[in-house]
mmCIF file of C-alpha atoms in Angstrom:
data_model
loop_
_atom_site.group_PDB
_atom_site.id
_atom_site.type_symbol
_atom_site.label_atom_id
_atom_site.label_comp_id
_atom_site.label_asym_id
_atom_site.label_seq_id
_atom_site.Cartn_x
_atom_site.Cartn_y
_atom_site.Cartn_z
ATOM 1 C CA UNK A 35 -25.792 -13.214 3.818
ATOM 2 C CA UNK A 36 -22.210 -13.557 3.949
ATOM 3 C CA UNK A 37 -21.349 -16.970 1.663
ATOM 4 C CA UNK A 38 -18.332 -19.104 2.660
ATOM 5 C CA UNK A 39 -16.235 -17.181 -0.552
ATOM 6 C CA UNK A 40 -16.548 -14.028 -0.057
ATOM 7 C CA UNK A 41 -14.821 -14.841 4.392
ATOM 8 C CA UNK A 42 -12.352 -16.905 2.651
ATOM 9 C CA UNK A 43 -11.858 -14.009 -0.204
ATOM 10 C CA UNK A 44 -12.083 -11.240 2.762
ATOM 11 C CA UNK A 45 -9.335 -13.174 4.518
ATOM 12 C CA UNK A 46 -6.804 -13.427 1.759
ATOM 13 C CA UNK A 47 -7.309 -9.658 1.174
ATOM 14 C CA UNK A 48 -7.439 -8.476 4.773
ATOM 15 C CA UNK A 49 -5.585 -10.670 6.339
ATOM 16 C CA UNK A 50 -3.212 -12.562 4.078
ATOM 17 C CA UNK A 51 0.104 -9.976 3.555
ATOM 18 C CA UNK A 52 0.379 -10.539 7.420
ATOM 19 C CA UNK A 53 -0.589 -13.440 8.014
ATOM 20 C CA UNK A 54 2.453 -14.328 5.699
ATOM 21 C CA UNK A 55 4.788 -11.597 6.525
ATOM 22 C CA UNK A 56 4.531 -13.588 10.194
ATOM 23 C CA UNK A 57 5.411 -16.730 8.590
ATOM 24 C CA UNK A 58 8.637 -15.129 6.590
ATOM 25 C CA UNK A 59 9.985 -13.477 10.291
ATOM 26 C CA UNK A 60 9.375 -17.057 11.527
ATOM 27 C CA UNK A 61 10.142 -19.475 9.133
ATOM 28 C CA UNK A 62 13.146 -17.776 7.862
ATOM 29 C CA UNK A 63 16.465 -16.884 8.598
ATOM 30 C CA UNK A 64 17.336 -13.083 9.187
ATOM 31 C CA UNK A 65 19.892 -11.672 7.070
ATOM 32 C CA UNK A 66 21.203 -8.368 7.398
ATOM 33 C CA UNK A 67 21.487 -7.680 3.640
ATOM 34 C CA UNK A 68 17.864 -4.826 3.660
ATOM 35 C CA UNK A 69 17.915 -5.493 -0.219
ATOM 36 C CA UNK A 70 17.562 -8.822 -0.069
ATOM 37 C CA UNK A 71 15.130 -8.756 3.140
ATOM 38 C CA UNK A 72 13.271 -5.833 0.616
ATOM 39 C CA UNK A 73 12.977 -8.565 -1.589
ATOM 40 C CA UNK A 74 11.265 -11.172 0.593
ATOM 41 C CA UNK A 75 8.754 -8.673 1.841
ATOM 42 C CA UNK A 76 8.364 -7.299 -2.464
ATOM 43 C CA UNK A 77 7.441 -11.006 -3.311
ATOM 44 C CA UNK A 78 5.779 -11.980 -0.609
ATOM 45 C CA UNK A 79 3.378 -9.405 -1.509
ATOM 46 C CA UNK A 80 2.707 -10.692 -4.874
ATOM 47 C CA UNK A 81 2.306 -14.448 -4.129
ATOM 48 C CA UNK A 82 -0.542 -13.101 -1.554
ATOM 49 C CA UNK A 83 -2.070 -10.273 -5.028
ATOM 50 C CA UNK A 84 -1.466 -13.996 -7.594
ATOM 51 C CA UNK A 85 -3.224 -15.714 -4.920
ATOM 52 C CA UNK A 86 -6.190 -13.245 -4.407
ATOM 53 C CA UNK A 87 -6.123 -13.312 -8.056
ATOM 54 C CA UNK A 88 -6.118 -17.741 -8.634
ATOM 55 C CA UNK A 89 -8.478 -17.207 -5.616
ATOM 56 C CA UNK A 90 -11.221 -14.487 -7.999
ATOM 57 C CA UNK A 91 -11.187 -16.877 -10.518
ATOM 58 C CA UNK A 92 -11.163 -20.685 -9.472
ATOM 59 C CA UNK A 93 -13.426 -20.355 -6.993
ATOM 60 C CA UNK A 94 -15.538 -16.869 -6.813
ATOM 61 C CA UNK A 95 -15.872 -17.693 -10.445
ATOM 62 C CA UNK A 96 -15.645 -13.846 -11.334
ATOM 63 C CA UNK A 97 -13.044 -11.930 -13.587
ATOM 64 C CA UNK A 98 -10.832 -10.277 -12.714
ATOM 65 C CA UNK A 99 -12.392 -7.357 -13.617
ATOM 66 C CA UNK A 100 -14.015 -7.529 -10.644
ATOM 67 C CA UNK A 101 -11.608 -6.666 -8.534
ATOM 68 C CA UNK A 102 -13.111 -3.082 -9.788
ATOM 69 C CA UNK A 103 -16.251 -0.894 -9.408
ATOM 70 C CA UNK A 104 -15.599 0.654 -12.878
ATOM 71 C CA UNK A 105 -12.969 1.466 -15.566
ATOM 72 C CA UNK A 106 -12.118 5.240 -16.264
ATOM 73 C CA UNK A 107 -12.055 6.513 -19.702
ATOM 74 C CA UNK A 108 -8.317 7.649 -20.362
ATOM 75 C CA UNK A 109 -9.157 11.714 -19.759
ATOM 76 C CA UNK A 110 -11.137 10.785 -16.782
ATOM 77 C CA UNK A 111 -7.954 8.551 -16.073
ATOM 78 C CA UNK A 112 -5.445 11.177 -16.109
ATOM 79 C CA UNK A 113 -7.317 13.966 -14.096
ATOM 80 C CA UNK A 114 -7.523 11.158 -11.202
ATOM 81 C CA UNK A 115 -4.660 10.379 -10.698
ATOM 82 C CA UNK A 116 -2.766 13.718 -10.980
ATOM 83 C CA UNK A 117 -5.118 14.976 -8.386
ATOM 84 C CA UNK A 118 -5.067 11.967 -6.387
ATOM 85 C CA UNK A 119 -1.009 12.140 -6.290
ATOM 86 C CA UNK A 120 -1.563 16.156 -5.543
ATOM 87 C CA UNK A 121 -3.549 15.831 -2.680
ATOM 88 C CA UNK A 122 -1.293 12.365 -1.184
ATOM 89 C CA UNK A 123 1.902 15.517 -1.655
ATOM 90 C CA UNK A 124 0.130 18.435 -0.027
ATOM 91 C CA UNK A 125 -1.152 16.394 2.305
ATOM 92 C CA UNK A 126 1.877 14.629 3.933
ATOM 93 C CA UNK A 127 3.659 18.164 3.190
ATOM 94 C CA UNK A 128 1.578 19.461 5.495
ATOM 95 C CA UNK A 129 0.749 17.006 8.158
ATOM 96 C CA UNK A 130 4.451 16.112 8.605
ATOM 97 C CA UNK A 131 4.808 20.081 10.777
ATOM 98 C CA UNK A 132 2.786 18.523 12.668
ATOM 99 C CA UNK A 133 3.777 14.736 13.526
ATOM 100 C CA UNK A 134 6.935 16.919 14.480
ATOM 101 C CA UNK A 135 5.714 19.118 16.649
ATOM 102 C CA UNK A 136 3.431 16.402 18.616
ATOM 103 C CA UNK A 137 6.425 13.890 19.027
ATOM 104 C CA UNK A 138 4.848 11.158 16.591
ATOM 105 C CA UNK A 139 7.486 8.910 14.991
ATOM 106 C CA UNK A 140 9.177 9.534 11.640
ATOM 107 C CA UNK A 141 9.765 7.461 9.163
ATOM 108 C CA UNK A 142 13.120 7.666 9.301
ATOM 109 C CA UNK A 143 14.738 4.151 10.842
ATOM 110 C CA UNK A 144 12.547 2.224 8.187
ATOM 111 C CA UNK A 145 12.908 4.560 5.179
ATOM 112 C CA UNK A 146 16.834 5.212 5.391
ATOM 113 C CA UNK A 147 16.885 0.836 4.516
ATOM 114 C CA UNK A 148 15.182 1.094 1.339
ATOM 115 C CA UNK A 149 17.168 4.297 0.442
ATOM 116 C CA UNK A 150 20.155 1.990 -0.487
ATOM 117 C CA UNK A 151 18.779 0.338 -2.700
ATOM 118 C CA UNK A 152 18.953 1.679 -6.163
ATOM 119 C CA UNK A 153 16.701 3.739 -8.113
ATOM 120 C CA UNK A 154 14.520 0.044 -10.675
ATOM 121 C CA UNK A 155 14.674 -1.642 -6.811
ATOM 122 C CA UNK A 156 13.004 1.428 -5.507
ATOM 123 C CA UNK A 157 10.947 2.209 -8.360
ATOM 124 C CA UNK A 158 9.797 -1.492 -8.252
ATOM 125 C CA UNK A 159 8.961 -1.712 -4.417
ATOM 126 C CA UNK A 160 6.614 1.235 -5.342
ATOM 127 C CA UNK A 161 5.123 -0.048 -8.347
ATOM 128 C CA UNK A 162 5.168 -4.306 -5.549
ATOM 129 C CA UNK A 163 3.133 -1.502 -2.499
ATOM 130 C CA UNK A 164 0.899 0.158 -5.542
ATOM 131 C CA UNK A 165 -0.635 -2.672 -7.255
ATOM 132 C CA UNK A 166 -0.600 -4.779 -4.609
ATOM 133 C CA UNK A 167 -2.077 -2.690 -1.518
ATOM 134 C CA UNK A 168 -4.858 -1.677 -3.279
ATOM 135 C CA UNK A 169 -5.752 -4.857 -4.801
ATOM 136 C CA UNK A 170 -5.989 -6.186 -1.924
ATOM 137 C CA UNK A 171 -7.446 -3.329 0.986
ATOM 138 C CA UNK A 172 -9.626 -1.311 -1.545
ATOM 139 C CA UNK A 173 -10.216 -2.700 -4.949
ATOM 140 C CA UNK A 174 -11.606 -6.712 -3.505
ATOM 141 C CA UNK A 175 -12.295 -5.534 0.272
ATOM 142 C CA UNK A 176 -14.011 -2.783 -0.487
ATOM 143 C CA UNK A 177 -16.165 -3.427 -3.995
ATOM 144 C CA UNK A 178 -16.587 -7.512 -1.890
ATOM 145 C CA UNK A 179 -17.880 -5.565 1.506
ATOM 146 C CA UNK A 180 -19.543 -3.093 -0.429
ATOM 147 C CA UNK A 181 -21.811 -5.959 -2.604
ATOM 148 C CA UNK A 182 -22.740 -7.718 1.138
ATOM 149 C CA UNK A 183 -23.850 -5.158 3.026
ATOM 150 C CA UNK A 184 -24.183 -2.166 0.815
ATOM 151 C CA UNK A 185 -22.195 0.349 3.049
ATOM 152 C CA UNK A 186 -19.817 2.323 1.745
ATOM 153 C CA UNK A 187 -19.067 3.655 5.519
ATOM 154 C CA UNK A 188 -18.514 0.227 7.247
ATOM 155 C CA UNK A 189 -16.421 -1.055 3.540
ATOM 156 C CA UNK A 190 -14.510 2.346 3.869
ATOM 157 C CA UNK A 191 -13.750 1.694 7.742
ATOM 158 C CA UNK A 192 -13.318 -1.812 7.593
ATOM 159 C CA UNK A 193 -10.572 -1.589 5.008
ATOM 160 C CA UNK A 194 -8.861 1.196 6.312
ATOM 161 C CA UNK A 195 -8.373 -0.581 9.748
ATOM 162 C CA UNK A 196 -7.054 -3.900 7.471
ATOM 163 C CA UNK A 197 -4.890 -0.877 5.687
ATOM 164 C CA UNK A 198 -3.303 0.872 8.875
ATOM 165 C CA UNK A 199 -2.862 -3.043 11.224
ATOM 166 C CA UNK A 200 -1.458 -4.845 7.975
ATOM 167 C CA UNK A 201 1.564 -2.037 8.343
ATOM 168 C CA UNK A 202 1.993 -1.963 11.869
ATOM 169 C CA UNK A 203 3.994 -4.508 11.840
ATOM 170 C CA UNK A 204 8.115 -4.294 10.599
ATOM 171 C CA UNK A 205 6.893 -0.336 11.395
ATOM 172 C CA UNK A 206 7.469 1.768 14.442
ATOM 173 C CA UNK A 207 4.235 3.279 16.082
ATOM 174 C CA UNK A 208 4.628 6.761 14.815
ATOM 175 C CA UNK A 209 5.214 5.812 11.772
ATOM 176 C CA UNK A 210 2.122 3.667 11.708
ATOM 177 C CA UNK A 211 -0.114 6.583 13.082
ATOM 178 C CA UNK A 212 1.950 8.668 9.657
ATOM 179 C CA UNK A 213 1.190 5.679 7.573
ATOM 180 C CA UNK A 214 -2.858 5.860 8.349
ATOM 181 C CA UNK A 215 -3.404 9.577 7.176
ATOM 182 C CA UNK A 216 -2.190 8.734 3.056
ATOM 183 C CA UNK A 217 -4.171 5.182 3.894
ATOM 184 C CA UNK A 218 -7.699 7.468 5.110
ATOM 185 C CA UNK A 219 -7.312 9.160 2.506
ATOM 186 C CA UNK A 220 -6.840 6.875 -0.849
ATOM 187 C CA UNK A 221 -9.555 4.848 1.437
ATOM 188 C CA UNK A 222 -11.724 7.687 0.541
ATOM 189 C CA UNK A 223 -10.547 8.012 -3.644
ATOM 190 C CA UNK A 224 -11.526 4.079 -4.151
ATOM 191 C CA UNK A 225 -14.519 4.871 -2.291
ATOM 192 C CA UNK A 226 -15.143 8.053 -4.819
ATOM 193 C CA UNK A 227 -13.280 7.088 -7.598
ATOM 194 C CA UNK A 228 -13.943 2.456 -7.484
ATOM 195 C CA UNK A 229 -11.179 2.531 -9.903
ATOM 196 C CA UNK A 230 -7.933 0.829 -8.702
ATOM 197 C CA UNK A 231 -5.664 0.506 -11.224
ATOM 198 C CA UNK A 232 -5.484 4.693 -10.744
ATOM 199 C CA UNK A 233 -5.287 3.916 -7.337
ATOM 200 C CA UNK A 234 -2.726 1.541 -7.564
ATOM 201 C CA UNK A 235 -0.773 4.414 -10.023
ATOM 202 C CA UNK A 236 -1.635 7.233 -7.703
ATOM 203 C CA UNK A 237 -0.238 4.894 -4.515
ATOM 204 C CA UNK A 238 2.470 3.841 -6.644
ATOM 205 C CA UNK A 239 3.479 7.270 -8.073
ATOM 206 C CA UNK A 240 3.012 8.515 -4.873
ATOM 207 C CA UNK A 241 5.882 5.916 -2.969
ATOM 208 C CA UNK A 242 7.883 6.612 -6.885
ATOM 209 C CA UNK A 243 8.253 10.261 -5.130
ATOM 210 C CA UNK A 244 9.480 9.634 -1.618
ATOM 211 C CA UNK A 245 11.894 6.989 -2.287
ATOM 212 C CA UNK A 246 13.890 9.335 -4.858
ATOM 213 C CA UNK A 247 13.365 11.758 -2.106
ATOM 214 C CA UNK A 248 14.475 9.275 1.189
ATOM 215 C CA UNK A 249 17.781 8.734 -1.994
ATOM 216 C CA UNK A 250 18.429 12.376 -2.363
ATOM 217 C CA UNK A 251 19.098 13.458 0.910
ATOM 218 C CA UNK A 252 20.767 10.531 2.199
ATOM 219 C CA UNK A 253 23.274 11.790 -1.084
ATOM 220 C CA UNK A 254 23.064 15.325 -0.242
ATOM 221 C CA UNK A 255 23.867 14.374 3.804
ATOM 222 C CA UNK A 256 26.674 12.068 2.738
ATOM 223 C CA UNK A 257 28.300 14.546 0.370
ATOM 224 C CA UNK A 258 28.263 16.913 3.433
ATOM 225 C CA UNK A 259 29.310 14.392 6.247
ATOM 226 C CA UNK A 260 32.449 13.905 3.422
ATOM 227 C CA UNK A 261 32.724 18.006 3.680
#
């Protein structure tokens, strides 16, 4: 039987970011500075993450360690993070030409806004996404859904659908399709590994690599245009 506490926690985990995002877009004045806009977005993610942590401790009466299925030993952690990062980077390189060939929209417009950020700011964006999104969509959601249903397939499907849908706001449809690839891979990884900290590291490092590459490409293009 699904408890009221479980429903409340899943609402925070699976829909919290989207709800806060809609509220920010509707009630806060629009800003022209992408740095300020991204700061508000990231602070909103941390706010939802902290709300969930408070909910777990105060309402569910559980420790924060319940956000993860287990904790890997140091050697296994390094192997999993390294292997997971390699899988994501390989998938990105392999699927990009296919998406381009079939005219699936790219992430160019969205990532161009991130290119204006300084290196510390881009790392903060990657860290924010890695910690908050993995804790909400994978750690909490999958663990609680596994307890309630006993079905990894159902838990993973709901988590993946919510993770992908959560990125639909503010991204074009083609970009969401591309985001679905790492979303699916990280969902499968979590079901296999069940260590949310390892998935946080994989997610954050993958995003950081992408954001650093975007800045490098942007700088190169700017230099070529001035020649």
